Each structure stands twice: as C-alpha cells, then as structure tokens.
Amino acid sequence: ELNLRSVEQIVERPQTAALADCIVLAAKQLMQSRSTLRQLLDQFDKEFDSEAPGSGLDVLRPGQALGHYSRPRRMEIAAALNRFRGLQFE
C-alpha cells in the first residue's frame, strides 16, 4: 500500500497513475543496476524531457497511448518512492 495523501503537490488522478508506473519502472531499474535515487530521478527527467520517439511519458508503458497521464515532477517521484515500504535503497 502506498499512501500519498500527505504529498500536497499531487492533486489529480493522472499524476497518481503516472507515479504508480514510475514506481514499477524504478523497481525494475533498481533490480538491474546499482543506481542511486538521484541517478534514477535524473534518468526519469532525461527520458521525460526527450523528444525522441518512444520517450516522454511513453517510457512508462511502451507501446500504449498514455493521454490520461500527467508528468510527475522529480520531487513527487521521490516522495512516492520514499513512502513505498516495499522498496529499499542501499
């Protein structure tokens, strides 16, 4: 369970949906590499800012249309990761 009620910057469902996929992607990336939280957030910013095909919010669910997502900011992603009890950083 992930409680984001105290993260005041999250105000709409499209943000929450994108954050959920960010957590899934972050967990996969952390299992494959020894990335720090900062490196992970930098990678999200890089992917989200890119205009290359398959980048932007499309990295969250490749091959699917994500017109209902709002781009989460780096601090919102960090706040969600911080509140996710099943994820551990070394």
Short mmCIF file of N, CA, C and O in Angstrom, two decimals, residues 4-17 19 72-73 76-77 79-80:
data_model
loop_
_atom_site.label_atom_id
_atom_site.label_comp_id
_atom_site.label_asym_id
_atom_site.label_seq_id
_atom_site.Cartn_x
_atom_site.Cartn_y
_atom_site.Cartn_z
N LEU A 4 -0.32 8.47 -0.44
CA LEU A 4 0.22 9.73 -0.94
C LEU A 4 -0.60 10.93 -0.48
O LEU A 4 -0.42 12.03 -0.99
N ARG A 5 -1.47 10.74 0.49
CA ARG A 5 -2.33 11.84 0.94
C ARG A 5 -1.56 13.04 1.45
O ARG A 5 -2.00 14.17 1.31
N SER A 6 -0.41 12.83 2.05
CA SER A 6 0.35 13.95 2.62
C SER A 6 1.25 14.63 1.59
O SER A 6 1.91 15.61 1.91
N VAL A 7 1.27 14.15 0.36
CA VAL A 7 2.04 14.80 -0.70
C VAL A 7 1.10 15.80 -1.38
O VAL A 7 0.36 15.46 -2.29
N GLU A 8 1.14 17.04 -0.91
CA GLU A 8 0.17 18.05 -1.32
C GLU A 8 0.25 18.43 -2.80
O GLU A 8 -0.71 18.93 -3.37
N GLN A 9 1.40 18.19 -3.43
CA GLN A 9 1.56 18.56 -4.83
C GLN A 9 0.76 17.65 -5.76
O GLN A 9 0.50 18.01 -6.90
N ILE A 10 0.38 16.48 -5.29
CA ILE A 10 -0.38 15.55 -6.12
C ILE A 10 -1.86 15.89 -5.95
O ILE A 10 -2.43 15.73 -4.88
N VAL A 11 -2.45 16.37 -7.04
CA VAL A 11 -3.82 16.87 -6.93
C VAL A 11 -4.79 16.19 -7.88
O VAL A 11 -5.99 16.42 -7.80
N GLU A 12 -4.30 15.33 -8.79
CA GLU A 12 -5.21 14.72 -9.76
C GLU A 12 -4.82 13.27 -10.05
O GLU A 12 -3.67 12.88 -9.88
N ARG A 13 -5.79 12.50 -10.48
CA ARG A 13 -5.57 11.08 -10.76
C ARG A 13 -4.50 10.82 -11.83
O ARG A 13 -3.76 9.87 -11.70
N PRO A 14 -4.42 11.63 -12.89
CA PRO A 14 -3.38 11.36 -13.88
C PRO A 14 -1.95 11.42 -13.30
O PRO A 14 -1.07 10.69 -13.74
N GLN A 15 -1.75 12.25 -12.29
CA GLN A 15 -0.44 12.27 -11.63
C GLN A 15 -0.21 10.97 -10.87
O GLN A 15 0.88 10.40 -10.91
N THR A 16 -1.23 10.52 -10.16
CA THR A 16 -1.12 9.29 -9.38
C THR A 16 -0.88 8.09 -10.29
O THR A 16 -0.06 7.22 -9.97
N ALA A 17 -1.55 8.04 -11.44
CA ALA A 17 -1.37 6.94 -12.38
C ALA A 17 0.08 6.91 -12.90
O ALA A 17 0.70 5.86 -12.96
N LEU A 19 2.70 8.20 -11.43
CA LEU A 19 3.59 7.86 -10.31
C LEU A 19 3.61 6.36 -10.05
O LEU A 19 4.67 5.79 -9.76
N PRO A 72 4.78 13.54 -13.75
CA PRO A 72 5.14 13.81 -12.35
C PRO A 72 6.48 14.54 -12.29
O PRO A 72 7.36 14.30 -13.11
N ARG A 73 6.60 15.42 -11.32
CA ARG A 73 7.88 16.10 -11.13
C ARG A 73 8.80 15.22 -10.30
O ARG A 73 8.36 14.30 -9.61
N GLU A 76 7.94 14.71 -6.67
CA GLU A 76 6.78 13.85 -6.47
C GLU A 76 7.16 12.38 -6.60
O GLU A 76 6.68 11.53 -5.84
N ILE A 77 8.04 12.08 -7.55
CA ILE A 77 8.52 10.71 -7.71
C ILE A 77 9.31 10.30 -6.47
O ILE A 77 9.11 9.21 -5.92
N ALA A 79 9.03 11.51 -3.46
CA ALA A 79 8.11 11.38 -2.33
C ALA A 79 7.37 10.05 -2.39
O ALA A 79 7.20 9.38 -1.37
N ALA A 80 6.94 9.64 -3.59
CA ALA A 80 6.24 8.36 -3.72
C ALA A 80 7.18 7.20 -3.41
O ALA A 80 6.80 6.26 -2.70
#
